Structure formats: C-alpha cells, structure tokens
Tab-separated table of C-alpha atoms and ligand atoms in Angstrom:
chain	number	residue	atom	x	y	z
D	1	MET	CA	101.445	-90.258	13.043
D	2	SER	CA	100.914	-89.305	9.895
D	3	GLN	CA	97.083	-89.655	9.167
D	4	ASN	CA	94.851	-88.144	6.640
D	5	LYS	CA	91.142	-86.902	5.887
D	6	ASN	CA	89.315	-90.553	5.375
D	7	ASN	CA	91.211	-92.811	7.301
D	8	ASN	CA	93.969	-92.583	10.340
D	9	ALA	CA	95.976	-95.008	9.519
D	10	VAL	CA	98.931	-94.528	7.679
D	11	TRP	CA	99.071	-96.808	4.768
D	12	ASN	CA	95.638	-95.895	4.043
D	13	THR	CA	97.359	-92.474	2.281
D	14	ARG	CA	96.506	-93.153	-1.190
D	15	ILE	CA	93.406	-94.905	-0.558
D	16	LYS	CA	90.416	-92.467	-0.395
D	17	LYS	CA	87.603	-93.987	0.626
D	18	LYS	CA	87.199	-95.919	4.684
D	19	THR	CA	87.755	-98.879	4.966
D	20	SER	CA	84.333	-101.289	5.161
D	21	ASN	CA	83.225	-101.140	8.637
D	22	ILE	CA	82.376	-104.752	8.688
D	23	PHE	CA	85.717	-105.717	7.414
D	24	LYS	CA	87.510	-103.095	10.113
D	25	LYS	CA	86.128	-104.938	12.697
D	26	VAL	CA	86.429	-108.265	11.994
D	27	GLY	CA	90.224	-108.055	9.491
D	28	SER	CA	91.479	-106.612	12.952
D	29	SER	CA	93.531	-108.852	14.732
D	30	ILE	CA	94.686	-106.464	17.842
D	31	GLU	CA	92.154	-108.060	19.948
D	32	VAL	CA	94.218	-111.371	19.804
D	33	ASP	CA	98.087	-109.829	19.160
D	34	LYS	CA	98.199	-107.884	21.640
D	35	ARG	CA	99.297	-110.855	23.340
D	36	LEU	CA	102.471	-110.134	21.171
D	37	TYR	CA	103.314	-106.673	23.011
D	38	LYS	CA	106.330	-107.758	24.619
D	39	GLU	CA	108.078	-109.492	21.802
D	40	ASP	CA	107.408	-106.407	19.322
D	41	ILE	CA	108.739	-104.190	21.573
D	42	PHE	CA	112.122	-106.496	21.647
D	43	THR	CA	112.186	-106.764	18.224
D	44	SER	CA	111.908	-103.335	17.996
D	45	VAL	CA	114.313	-101.937	20.221
D	46	SER	CA	117.106	-104.207	18.556
D	47	HIS	CA	115.997	-102.936	15.000
D	48	ALA	CA	116.247	-99.104	16.255
D	49	GLU	CA	119.898	-100.359	18.060
D	50	MET	CA	120.994	-101.792	14.724
D	51	LEU	CA	119.250	-98.887	12.357
D	52	TYR	CA	121.362	-96.320	15.061
D	53	LYS	CA	125.077	-99.276	15.154
D	54	GLN	CA	124.440	-98.759	11.078
D	55	LYS	CA	124.190	-94.895	10.940
D	56	ILE	CA	120.565	-95.173	9.265
D	57	ILE	CA	119.708	-93.350	12.297
D	58	THR	CA	121.105	-90.773	14.621
D	59	ILE	CA	121.687	-91.608	18.089
D	60	LYS	CA	119.280	-88.806	18.710
D	61	ILE	CA	116.468	-90.693	17.061
D	62	LYS	CA	117.356	-93.656	18.212
D	63	ASP	CA	117.336	-92.932	21.929
D	64	LYS	CA	114.005	-91.362	21.549
D	65	ILE	CA	112.776	-94.356	20.283
D	66	LEU	CA	114.005	-96.668	22.843
D	67	TRP	CA	112.333	-93.712	25.331
D	68	GLY	CA	108.961	-94.269	23.953
D	69	LEU	CA	108.636	-98.044	23.583
D	70	LYS	CA	109.831	-98.193	26.690
D	71	ARG	CA	107.126	-96.113	28.052
D	72	ILE	CA	104.330	-97.782	26.159
D	73	GLN	CA	105.611	-100.955	27.133
D	74	ASN	CA	105.322	-99.689	30.771
D	75	GLU	CA	101.573	-98.549	30.271
D	76	ILE	CA	100.584	-101.642	28.396
D	77	GLU	CA	101.679	-102.972	31.727
D	78	ARG	CA	100.074	-100.808	33.867
D	79	LYS	CA	96.609	-101.648	31.424
D	80	LYS	CA	96.857	-97.843	30.497
D	81	PHE	CA	97.719	-98.118	27.211
D	82	LYS	CA	94.364	-98.135	24.997
D	83	PHE	CA	94.210	-101.002	21.823
D	84	ASP	CA	92.319	-99.024	18.881
D	85	ARG	CA	90.936	-102.043	16.469
D	86	ASP	CA	91.299	-99.027	13.757
D	87	LEU	CA	94.927	-99.385	13.549
D	88	GLU	CA	94.486	-103.082	12.851
D	89	ASP	CA	97.142	-104.755	14.660
D	90	ILE	CA	99.899	-104.621	17.865
D	91	HIS	CA	102.655	-103.181	15.343
D	92	MET	CA	100.137	-100.127	14.386
D	93	ASN	CA	99.099	-99.435	17.611
D	94	ILE	CA	102.368	-99.543	19.165
D	95	GLU	CA	103.622	-97.254	16.311
D	96	ASN	CA	100.543	-94.759	16.661
D	97	ARG	CA	101.407	-94.272	20.351
D	98	LEU	CA	105.184	-93.713	19.513
D	99	PHE	CA	103.813	-91.029	17.151
D	100	GLU	CA	101.626	-89.198	19.908
D	101	LEU	CA	104.818	-89.894	22.541
D	102	ILE	CA	107.653	-88.486	20.119
D	103	GLY	CA	106.410	-87.034	17.305
D	104	ASN	CA	107.470	-87.499	13.501
D	105	ASP	CA	110.902	-89.118	14.646
D	106	ALA	CA	108.536	-92.438	15.345
D	107	GLY	CA	108.503	-92.683	11.938
D	108	TYR	CA	112.164	-93.851	11.134
D	109	LEU	CA	111.644	-97.147	13.298
D	110	HIS	CA	109.609	-98.454	9.961
D	111	SER	CA	113.044	-98.220	8.077
D	112	ALA	CA	114.129	-101.101	6.519
D	113	ARG	CA	111.573	-103.177	7.818
D	114	SER	CA	107.903	-104.309	7.630
D	115	ARG	CA	105.475	-105.721	9.117
D	116	ASN	CA	105.495	-108.882	7.390
D	117	ASP	CA	109.042	-109.373	8.836
D	118	GLN	CA	108.275	-108.252	11.815
D	119	VAL	CA	105.182	-110.235	12.942
D	120	VAL	CA	106.792	-113.719	11.979
D	121	THR	CA	110.070	-112.100	14.208
D	122	ASP	CA	107.462	-111.739	16.701
D	123	LEU	CA	105.376	-114.835	16.548
D	124	LYS	CA	108.883	-116.904	16.378
D	125	LEU	CA	110.068	-115.274	19.816
D	126	TRP	CA	106.492	-115.784	21.425
D	127	ILE	CA	106.157	-119.619	20.556
D	128	LYS	CA	110.073	-120.080	21.557
D	129	LYS	CA	108.914	-118.243	25.125
D	130	SER	CA	105.727	-120.572	25.248
D	131	SER	CA	107.620	-124.164	24.364
D	132	THR	CA	109.864	-123.001	27.126
D	133	GLU	CA	106.986	-123.222	29.239
D	134	ILE	CA	104.884	-126.585	28.145
D	135	ASP	CA	108.793	-128.033	28.602
D	136	ASN	CA	109.053	-126.933	32.258
D	137	LEU	CA	105.008	-127.970	32.461
D	138	LEU	CA	105.891	-131.196	30.901
D	139	LEU	CA	108.846	-131.970	33.378
D	140	LYS	CA	106.240	-131.280	36.477
D	141	VAL	CA	104.393	-133.878	34.772
D	142	ILE	CA	107.468	-136.499	34.206
D	143	LYS	CA	108.575	-136.182	37.969
D	144	SER	CA	104.814	-136.784	39.439
D	145	LEU	CA	104.407	-140.011	36.894
D	146	ILE	CA	107.847	-141.005	38.961
D	147	LYS	CA	106.353	-140.296	42.411
D	148	ILE	CA	103.581	-142.671	41.291
D	149	SER	CA	105.651	-145.453	39.848
D	150	GLU	CA	107.848	-145.190	42.621
D	151	LYS	CA	105.040	-146.245	45.081
D	152	ASN	CA	103.705	-148.645	42.624
D	153	ILE	CA	106.487	-150.937	41.710
D	154	TYR	CA	104.618	-153.839	43.025
D	155	SER	CA	101.682	-153.407	42.622
D	156	ILE	CA	100.059	-156.193	39.956
D	157	MET	CA	97.324	-155.786	37.476
D	158	PRO	CA	96.446	-157.163	34.085
D	159	GLY	CA	98.134	-155.625	31.089
D	160	PHE	CA	96.191	-155.599	28.030
D	161	THR	CA	95.502	-155.921	24.443
D	162	HIS	CA	92.516	-155.307	22.825
D	163	LEU	CA	91.287	-154.324	26.161
D	164	LYS	CA	91.302	-158.234	27.031
D	165	ASN	CA	93.354	-159.307	29.813
D	166	ALA	CA	96.505	-160.651	28.563
D	167	GLN	CA	100.104	-160.900	31.098
D	168	PRO	CA	100.314	-159.004	34.650
D	169	ILE	CA	102.696	-155.988	34.858
D	170	SER	CA	103.723	-154.091	37.527
D	171	LEU	CA	101.478	-150.520	37.534
D	172	ALA	CA	104.580	-148.679	37.690
D	173	HIS	CA	105.434	-150.063	34.228
D	174	TYR	CA	102.114	-148.663	33.296
D	175	PHE	CA	103.523	-145.270	34.581
D	176	LEU	CA	106.808	-145.220	32.908
D	177	SER	CA	105.071	-145.933	29.621
D	178	ASN	CA	103.743	-142.586	30.149
D	179	VAL	CA	106.838	-140.962	31.061
D	180	GLU	CA	108.142	-142.080	27.611
D	181	MET	CA	105.607	-140.173	25.868
D	182	PHE	CA	105.774	-136.979	27.332
D	183	LYS	CA	109.851	-137.188	26.992
D	184	ARG	CA	109.287	-137.937	23.502
D	185	ASP	CA	107.209	-134.804	23.571
D	186	GLN	CA	109.894	-132.591	24.779
D	187	PHE	CA	112.094	-133.733	22.719
D	188	ARG	CA	110.260	-133.195	19.779
D	189	PHE	CA	109.508	-129.300	21.145
D	190	SER	CA	112.990	-129.017	21.002
D	191	CYS	CA	113.092	-130.091	18.046
D	192	SER	CA	111.469	-127.678	16.428
D	193	MET	CA	113.659	-124.802	17.873
D	194	LYS	CA	116.173	-125.314	15.275
D	195	SER	CA	113.665	-123.529	13.041
D	196	LEU	CA	112.637	-121.008	16.104
D	197	ASN	CA	116.215	-120.107	16.282
D	198	GLN	CA	116.359	-118.287	12.480
D	199	ASN	CA	115.836	-114.432	12.605
D	200	PRO	CA	113.261	-113.081	10.497
D	201	LEU	CA	114.213	-109.735	10.810
D	202	GLY	CA	115.188	-107.794	8.217
D	203	ALA	CA	113.259	-109.900	5.221
D	204	GLY	CA	111.421	-106.675	4.791
D	205	ALA	CA	108.274	-106.933	3.077
D	206	PHE	CA	110.090	-110.014	0.749
D	207	SER	CA	112.645	-108.832	-1.024
D	208	GLY	CA	114.698	-107.652	1.741
D	209	THR	CA	116.252	-103.786	2.455
D	210	SER	CA	118.422	-101.517	0.397
D	211	PHE	CA	119.312	-100.663	3.309
D	212	ASN	CA	122.828	-101.812	4.738
D	213	ILE	CA	121.472	-103.468	7.763
D	214	ASP	CA	123.132	-106.099	10.116
D	215	ARG	CA	121.036	-108.933	10.447
D	216	TRP	CA	123.326	-110.866	12.785
D	217	TYR	CA	123.550	-108.144	14.826
D	218	THR	CA	119.862	-108.655	15.345
D	219	THR	CA	120.241	-111.753	15.809
D	220	LYS	CA	122.136	-111.797	18.579
D	221	LYS	CA	120.082	-109.065	20.219
D	222	LEU	CA	117.273	-111.112	19.916
D	223	LYS	CA	118.715	-114.352	20.815
D	224	PHE	CA	118.490	-116.614	17.386
D	225	LYS	CA	121.103	-118.325	16.544
D	226	GLU	CA	121.602	-117.412	12.508
D	227	PRO	CA	119.308	-114.993	10.527
D	228	THR	CA	117.074	-116.448	7.952
D	229	ASN	CA	118.465	-117.537	4.317
D	230	ASN	CA	115.747	-116.104	2.072
D	231	SER	CA	113.592	-113.043	2.722
D	232	LEU	CA	110.835	-114.524	0.375
D	233	ASP	CA	110.358	-117.983	2.194
D	234	THR	CA	110.787	-115.855	5.112
D	235	VAL	CA	107.229	-113.660	5.181
D	236	SER	CA	105.783	-116.744	3.680
D	237	ASP	CA	107.183	-119.564	5.930
D	238	ARG	CA	104.547	-120.926	8.819
D	239	ASP	CA	106.612	-124.260	8.957
D	240	PHE	CA	107.410	-123.157	12.471
D	241	VAL	CA	104.051	-122.422	13.632
D	242	LEU	CA	102.586	-126.019	12.302
D	243	ASP	CA	105.421	-127.615	14.132
D	244	PHE	CA	104.156	-125.669	17.378
D	245	LEU	CA	100.798	-127.071	16.149
D	246	TYR	CA	101.719	-130.850	15.499
D	247	ASN	CA	104.077	-130.925	18.739
D	248	SER	CA	100.720	-129.986	20.984
D	249	SER	CA	98.323	-132.075	19.120
D	250	VAL	CA	100.729	-135.273	19.555
D	251	CYS	CA	101.144	-134.598	23.148
D	252	SER	CA	97.483	-133.775	23.639
D	253	MET	CA	97.224	-136.873	21.852
D	254	HIS	CA	99.390	-138.574	25.047
D	255	ILE	CA	96.840	-136.879	27.245
D	256	SER	CA	93.962	-137.652	25.750
D	257	ARG	CA	95.002	-141.885	25.475
D	258	ILE	CA	95.874	-141.915	29.328
D	259	ALA	CA	92.344	-139.801	30.156
D	260	GLU	CA	90.609	-142.671	28.342
D	261	GLU	CA	92.890	-145.839	30.216
D	262	LEU	CA	91.720	-143.835	33.735
D	263	ILE	CA	88.016	-142.870	32.965
D	264	ILE	CA	87.984	-146.468	32.002
D	265	TRP	CA	89.866	-147.754	35.014
D	266	ASN	CA	87.983	-145.262	37.492
D	267	SER	CA	84.549	-147.178	36.326
D	268	ASP	CA	82.391	-148.959	38.245
D	269	GLN	CA	83.571	-152.146	36.243
D	270	PHE	CA	87.309	-151.853	36.479
D	271	LYS	CA	87.054	-150.433	39.994
D	272	PHE	CA	90.931	-150.053	39.434
D	273	ILE	CA	91.375	-146.762	40.459
D	274	SER	CA	89.427	-144.228	41.998
D	275	LEU	CA	90.317	-140.309	42.332
D	276	LYS	CA	90.603	-137.830	45.110
D	277	ASP	CA	87.647	-135.396	45.472
D	278	ASN	CA	89.884	-132.439	43.668
D	279	ILE	CA	89.286	-133.465	40.416
D	280	VAL	CA	86.213	-135.427	40.198
D	281	THR	CA	82.580	-133.980	39.545
D	282	GLY	CA	79.048	-134.342	41.294
D	283	SER	CA	75.799	-134.052	38.967
D	284	SER	CA	72.776	-132.144	39.381
D	285	ILE	CA	70.300	-135.084	39.557
D	286	MET	CA	72.429	-137.938	41.114
D	287	PRO	CA	73.639	-137.366	44.739
D	288	GLN	CA	75.863	-140.430	44.467
D	289	LYS	CA	77.825	-139.502	41.936
D	290	LYS	CA	81.290	-138.569	40.978
D	291	ASN	CA	82.264	-137.910	37.936
D	292	PRO	CA	85.788	-137.943	36.254
D	293	ASP	CA	84.779	-134.671	34.583
D	294	THR	CA	88.219	-133.663	34.452
D	295	LEU	CA	89.736	-136.530	32.283
D	296	GLU	CA	86.962	-136.194	30.057
D	297	PHE	CA	88.132	-132.410	29.842
D	298	LEU	CA	91.539	-133.794	28.954
D	299	ARG	CA	90.234	-135.851	26.474
D	300	GLY	CA	87.575	-133.575	25.390
D	301	LYS	CA	90.526	-130.546	24.515
D	302	THR	CA	92.383	-132.671	22.175
D	303	GLY	CA	89.485	-131.743	19.781
D	304	SER	CA	90.496	-128.462	19.441
D	305	ILE	CA	94.407	-128.696	19.571
D	306	PHE	CA	94.064	-131.279	16.482
D	307	GLY	CA	91.435	-128.562	14.979
D	308	ASN	CA	93.704	-125.795	14.728
D	309	LEU	CA	96.509	-127.869	13.316
D	310	PHE	CA	94.299	-129.051	10.656
D	311	SER	CA	93.295	-124.985	10.022
D	312	MET	CA	96.671	-123.638	9.909
D	313	LEU	CA	97.546	-126.635	7.291
D	314	THR	CA	94.453	-125.621	5.417
D	315	ILE	CA	95.607	-121.776	5.254
D	316	VAL	CA	98.838	-122.257	3.889
D	317	LYS	CA	97.658	-125.366	1.596
D	318	GLY	CA	96.619	-122.845	-1.196
D	319	LEU	CA	98.821	-119.984	-0.286
D	320	PRO	CA	101.643	-118.421	-3.141
D	321	ILE	CA	104.684	-117.939	-1.767
D	322	SER	CA	104.612	-114.558	0.210
D	323	TYR	CA	102.751	-112.668	2.623
D	324	PHE	CA	99.111	-112.879	2.613
D	325	LYS	CA	96.609	-111.612	4.877
D	326	ASP	CA	95.291	-115.393	5.075
D	327	LEU	CA	98.273	-115.480	7.365
D	328	GLN	CA	96.889	-113.378	10.159
D	329	ASP	CA	94.876	-116.268	11.849
D	330	ASP	CA	98.134	-117.860	12.633
D	331	LYS	CA	98.314	-116.763	15.705
D	332	ASP	CA	94.835	-116.950	17.259
D	333	LEU	CA	95.536	-120.927	16.249
D	334	VAL	CA	98.604	-120.725	17.824
D	335	PHE	CA	97.493	-118.970	21.569
D	336	ARG	CA	94.204	-120.950	21.738
D	337	SER	CA	96.381	-124.453	21.248
D	338	PHE	CA	98.864	-123.279	23.616
D	339	ASP	CA	96.058	-122.291	26.467
D	340	ASN	CA	94.389	-125.468	25.969
D	341	LEU	CA	97.421	-127.279	26.304
D	342	LYS	CA	98.938	-125.441	28.930
D	343	ASN	CA	95.373	-126.428	31.093
D	344	CYS	CA	95.573	-129.666	30.320
D	345	LEU	CA	99.253	-130.559	31.277
D	346	ILE	CA	97.943	-128.798	34.388
D	347	ILE	CA	95.010	-130.456	35.192
D	348	PHE	CA	96.711	-133.663	34.103
D	349	ASP	CA	98.991	-133.142	36.900
D	350	GLU	CA	96.600	-132.742	39.197
D	351	VAL	CA	94.700	-135.935	38.102
D	352	ILE	CA	98.182	-137.867	38.234
D	353	ASN	CA	98.422	-136.833	42.053
D	354	GLY	CA	94.995	-137.019	42.940
D	355	VAL	CA	95.026	-141.001	41.515
D	356	ILE	CA	93.749	-143.603	44.396
D	357	VAL	CA	95.142	-147.241	42.991
D	358	ASN	CA	92.950	-150.160	44.478
D	359	LYS	CA	95.956	-152.379	44.598
D	360	LYS	CA	93.996	-155.327	45.962
D	361	VAL	CA	91.414	-154.808	42.893
D	362	MET	CA	93.670	-154.644	40.091
D	363	LEU	CA	95.334	-157.735	41.540
D	364	GLU	CA	92.445	-159.786	41.866
D	365	ALA	CA	91.613	-158.774	38.159
D	366	ALA	CA	95.508	-159.892	37.271
D	367	LYS	CA	94.413	-163.514	38.337
D	368	VAL	CA	91.440	-163.734	35.659
D	369	GLY	CA	91.568	-164.710	32.048
D	370	PHE	CA	94.749	-166.648	32.488
D	371	THR	CA	97.341	-164.260	32.098
D	372	THR	CA	100.339	-166.180	32.676
D	373	ALA	CA	99.819	-168.663	29.980
D	374	THR	CA	102.677	-166.882	28.491
D	375	ASP	CA	104.801	-167.955	31.319
D	376	PHE	CA	103.787	-171.436	31.222
D	377	ALA	CA	104.324	-172.117	27.209
D	378	ASP	CA	107.852	-170.293	28.025
D	379	ALA	CA	108.479	-172.622	31.082
D	380	LEU	CA	107.887	-175.294	28.798
D	381	VAL	CA	110.111	-173.606	25.931
D	382	LYS	CA	112.920	-173.910	28.851
D	383	ASN	CA	112.489	-176.472	30.866
D	384	MET	CA	110.891	-179.534	28.497
D	385	ASN	CA	112.915	-178.693	25.145
D	386	PHE	CA	109.499	-177.997	23.114
D	387	SER	CA	109.604	-175.323	20.481
D	388	PHE	CA	107.388	-172.468	21.372
D	389	ARG	CA	104.944	-173.434	18.798
D	390	GLU	CA	104.372	-176.556	20.446
D	391	ALA	CA	104.594	-175.088	23.697
D	392	TYR	CA	102.032	-173.134	22.593
D	393	MET	CA	99.601	-175.632	21.421
D	394	LEU	CA	99.991	-177.223	24.830
D	395	THR	CA	99.492	-174.627	26.552
D	396	ALA	CA	96.106	-173.722	24.644
D	397	LYS	CA	94.835	-177.008	25.540
D	398	VAL	CA	95.878	-176.915	29.093
D	399	VAL	CA	93.861	-173.545	28.787
D	400	ASN	CA	90.668	-175.139	27.470
D	401	LEU	CA	90.587	-177.691	30.658
D	402	ALA	CA	91.141	-174.972	32.905
D	403	GLU	CA	88.255	-172.915	31.467
D	404	LYS	CA	86.231	-176.344	31.167
D	405	LYS	CA	87.076	-176.908	34.744
D	406	ASN	CA	86.646	-173.330	35.675
D	407	LEU	CA	89.526	-173.176	37.358
D	408	ALA	CA	93.063	-171.299	36.924
D	409	LEU	CA	95.515	-172.282	35.270
D	410	ASN	CA	97.755	-172.744	38.928
D	411	GLU	CA	94.818	-174.444	40.240
D	412	LEU	CA	94.878	-177.598	37.964
D	413	GLY	CA	96.098	-180.383	39.518
D	414	HIS	CA	99.326	-182.242	38.489
D	415	GLU	CA	97.563	-185.134	36.991
D	416	ASP	CA	95.206	-182.632	34.862
D	417	LEU	CA	98.369	-181.928	33.369
D	418	LYS	CA	99.846	-184.902	33.005
D	419	LYS	CA	96.733	-186.042	30.318
D	420	ILE	CA	98.014	-183.109	27.744
D	421	ILE	CA	101.696	-183.153	28.802
D	422	PRO	CA	102.631	-186.361	30.214
D	423	LYS	CA	105.952	-185.873	31.272
D	424	ILE	CA	105.408	-182.138	32.655
D	425	SER	CA	107.110	-181.541	36.211
D	426	LEU	CA	106.089	-179.755	38.765
D	427	ASP	CA	108.588	-176.664	38.927
D	428	VAL	CA	106.341	-175.812	35.514
D	429	MET	CA	103.316	-174.422	38.083
D	430	GLN	CA	106.204	-171.793	39.602
D	431	ASN	CA	105.714	-169.365	36.466
D	432	LEU	CA	102.578	-169.471	37.146
D	433	ASP	CA	102.471	-166.984	40.179
D	434	LEU	CA	101.786	-163.379	39.047
D	435	LYS	CA	104.821	-161.797	41.197
D	436	ASN	CA	106.939	-164.326	39.211
D	437	SER	CA	105.479	-163.879	36.280
D	438	VAL	CA	106.565	-159.670	36.347
D	439	ASN	CA	110.044	-160.663	37.886
D	440	SER	CA	110.455	-163.003	35.125
D	441	LYS	CA	110.355	-160.246	32.628
D	442	LYS	CA	113.861	-158.980	33.148
D	443	SER	CA	114.779	-158.153	28.793
D	444	TYR	CA	115.740	-154.424	29.021
D	445	GLY	CA	112.796	-152.512	29.161
D	446	GLY	CA	110.215	-155.095	30.549
D	447	THR	CA	108.529	-155.200	33.616
D	448	SER	CA	110.868	-157.181	35.777
D	449	PHE	CA	110.980	-154.976	39.219
D	450	GLU	CA	115.054	-154.351	38.871
D	451	ASN	CA	114.029	-153.392	35.710
D	452	ILE	CA	111.409	-150.636	37.167
D	453	LYS	CA	114.151	-149.819	39.677
D	454	LYS	CA	117.009	-149.032	37.422
D	455	MET	CA	114.467	-147.355	34.731
D	456	ILE	CA	113.356	-144.833	37.478
D	457	ARG	CA	117.101	-144.111	39.205
D	458	LYS	CA	117.729	-142.875	35.142
D	459	HIS	CA	114.508	-141.127	34.510
D	460	LYS	CA	115.577	-139.025	38.319
D	461	LYS	CA	119.341	-139.201	37.182
D	462	GLU	CA	118.308	-137.540	33.486
D	463	ILE	CA	116.030	-134.784	35.532
D	464	LYS	CA	118.730	-133.509	37.621
U	501	LIG	N1	98.453	-108.226	11.396
U	501	LIG	C1	99.235	-108.813	10.307
U	501	LIG	C2	99.327	-110.589	10.459
U	501	LIG	O1	99.280	-110.605	11.654
U	501	LIG	C3	100.794	-107.970	10.090
U	501	LIG	C4	101.400	-107.683	8.814
U	501	LIG	C5	100.523	-107.732	8.239
U	501	LIG	N2	101.032	-107.133	6.304
U	501	LIG	C6	100.416	-106.991	5.718
U	501	LIG	N3	101.339	-106.759	4.683
U	501	LIG	N4	99.248	-106.653	5.858
U	501	LIG	O2	99.825	-110.993	9.358
C-alpha cells in the first residue's frame, strides 16, 4: 500500500502526526470485524468484476485483484494471515495485503466505493447468513418441542394464572404454546430479510459515485434483491442491525420465560419435572444438589442480549444522517448477540430433550385448587339453563362449601349440592373429572386431546 513516513495508513497522507497510541489501540476494530473477512472478500470480488464489466478497470488488473483476494482468503483460512491493529479494520487489512501481493494495481479496487458502503454491505451479508443459522436452530428446537408434546398429550397438569392453579390442561398444550413462540421468532427473522436484501454497495462515502457503475450487477452477484435507493441513507442506516438485535432479544426473552417456568417446575416445591444429569450442575459444598444452572444461564443471557439492543438504539439516537465512527460498534453488538443466542438455542434444545416429566405429581397437583370450577359453572349453563353469571355465583358457593369441608369438588355429595342448587342433577358431576375437563375444550386452539393431535399434525406438515 502507498505509505508515508509518519503513518502506514493510506488516509494519513495528509496527516503528518502519528495517531494517538491509545486511540489506535482502542479505536481499531480489527479484533472484532475480522469475522467479516469472507463477506469483505466476496464484496470486493463482485465489485472488481463490476468495475471490469463497466470498463473502469482492465481485465488484467481485474484478474490480478481476484487472484490476490483468493490468496488472501486462503491465508486467513489457513491462519497464515497477519492481522495488523494499526490498519484499523478488516477492509484496510485486506487492502494492505493486496498491495503486498500484487503491487500498485491493488489501488484500482477502491474506485467507486468507500469503506462506508463496504462495511454495511459486509455486515448485511453476514446478518443474512447468520439469520439463516438462527432459523435452523429454531427449527431444531421446534422439532424437539413437538417430540415432547407427542409424548405428553395425555399428561395432565394444572394450568395457571397468577401462578395459582386455574384449569387443567394437557402438558402438550404447554409445549405447543412454546412452538408458537418460536415459530413467530422464525417469522420475525424472515420479515427482516426485505431490508437485508437491499444492496448498499455503490453508495460510496454517502453521495454515490461519478463512475459509471452497475449496482444491479453487484446486487445479483452478491445475491441481494435490489440496490438501496438513497446513498446517504445507505451509509447511515443501521435499522437492519436494530432489527437483528430486536429479533434476537424477543427470541431470547421467549427462552428466558420458558426457562423461568421450568426452574419453578423443577423446584422441590413443585417437582413437576426433573432434569437429566447432562443439564444440571452440582454444588461445591452441598453434595446432594443438582441445580438447573443451564436454565439459569439461559435466563441470565437475556440481559446482555437486551443490552446490545439498547446500546445500538442509543448509538444511533443522536447521529446526524451519514457515516460516523460511532457506528463501528454495531458489529461487536451483533456478533455478541448472535453468539449468545446461538449458544442459548443449542442449550435450550438440550434442555428440552433432558426434561423428565413427573406425570403423577402433575396430575395430583391439577386436583388442587378446585381447577374444574369453571367446568362446573359451564355445566350449570348448559344443563340447567342458568346464565353464566348466575352459574358463576352458584359455583362460588359450591367451592366455598367444599373448602369448608376440606373436600375436592367431585367429593361433595348430592345432598350438599342440593342445598345450594336444589334442582341439580348428577350428570353435572361428570364435568368435574380432570380428563373430561381437558378434553371438553374443543374450541379451535383449545387443549382437548383431539385438538392437540391436530396441531401436532399441522406443525409436522408445515415443517416438511
Ligand atoms: N471500521 C469502520 C466501521 O466499522 C469502517 C468504516 C470506516 N469509515 C470511515 N469513514 N472511517 O465502521
């Protein structure tokens, strides 16, 4: 690369003093953005091919550039490449090496582009690729949830509101609710593809370029769908970064909610589930302990994933419209959220496969707290023509009586019930059986066994 005496960076031709050492150290992004090397080389190859097609560079120079870039990729992959912090970032590191390999012809590559459009192009390509990876991991989690649902169609548990026993449901209904959450996550990541598919390359520093470039050509080469429409917005826009960080946050929040619930279920008070040994850890002092550390890890990581979203929002909130150095931090935030979310999804999948359901305990728990009271009220409406509000009030009295006598609803005698509802017939009592209660919720999306089987079939079909 062309160098001057004081500094080895090309943009320092006019700057005569050495850059502050501390700033060189902390202002360099190479340790973070070297992860973009593949995307950066892909972008440069497409740019060089476009420059040649548009007769901006000769075939000889283009071929030399492509040869050099290929060799650089090889060096990086074989860990032979020497990254230099003084060269600030991945773009300058690669350009510098290209000069070493092919000499001054390397200088033709940067015609009609700037690092400002280059870095957004690289990052969009990286996020596109990584979103697909997240999508695949989500699919794996969804499959595991369907598997555990299939095994637990007839496992009955107390459904909660306010963490108080409310109505019995099938455990499969619970895990299928998780499936819906993760399917929405997949959908959310896919919605972000529209802006990720707009090609930033060719925006230059921010105003476009006077070279006769073909942005549709690089769009096709780089597998984008269309070029961005406004060069100034292009180098300034980090909405696609926010989208990724937000999507990751919601997905992580989903994992965290389920983790919290499973921690409660695994507690000695609940004992609804236990966890296989590969997903628990011991205590350094209490020999008896098996702690759900993996679940706590999942819940905890949500904090830093949310944090990255808020960091990025804060970085852009006061930025005028163009490129500023502030934006350099975007990559660190994206990479950290991605790494965390990826690990969390892999661990979460192991957790789901490591859940041991204590069906008996769950069933017993479902009997506590008059969980079929709503069914009783519904039956009064259906069999005896009460309005729901009348039935609600009568049922409340029945519950009071059962509570006083320390009995479950279905343990009350006909005589007891007659004191509150004189004309009551005994078939109302059928509705107090837990299985019947669950199976009676046949409305679309309800917890009846048939519905659950139907939903499992639907999910399986959609996955194929
Ligand atoms: N390392 C920079 C970043 O990640 C690349 C863009 C630099 N552009 C500039 N005008 N300084 O944001």
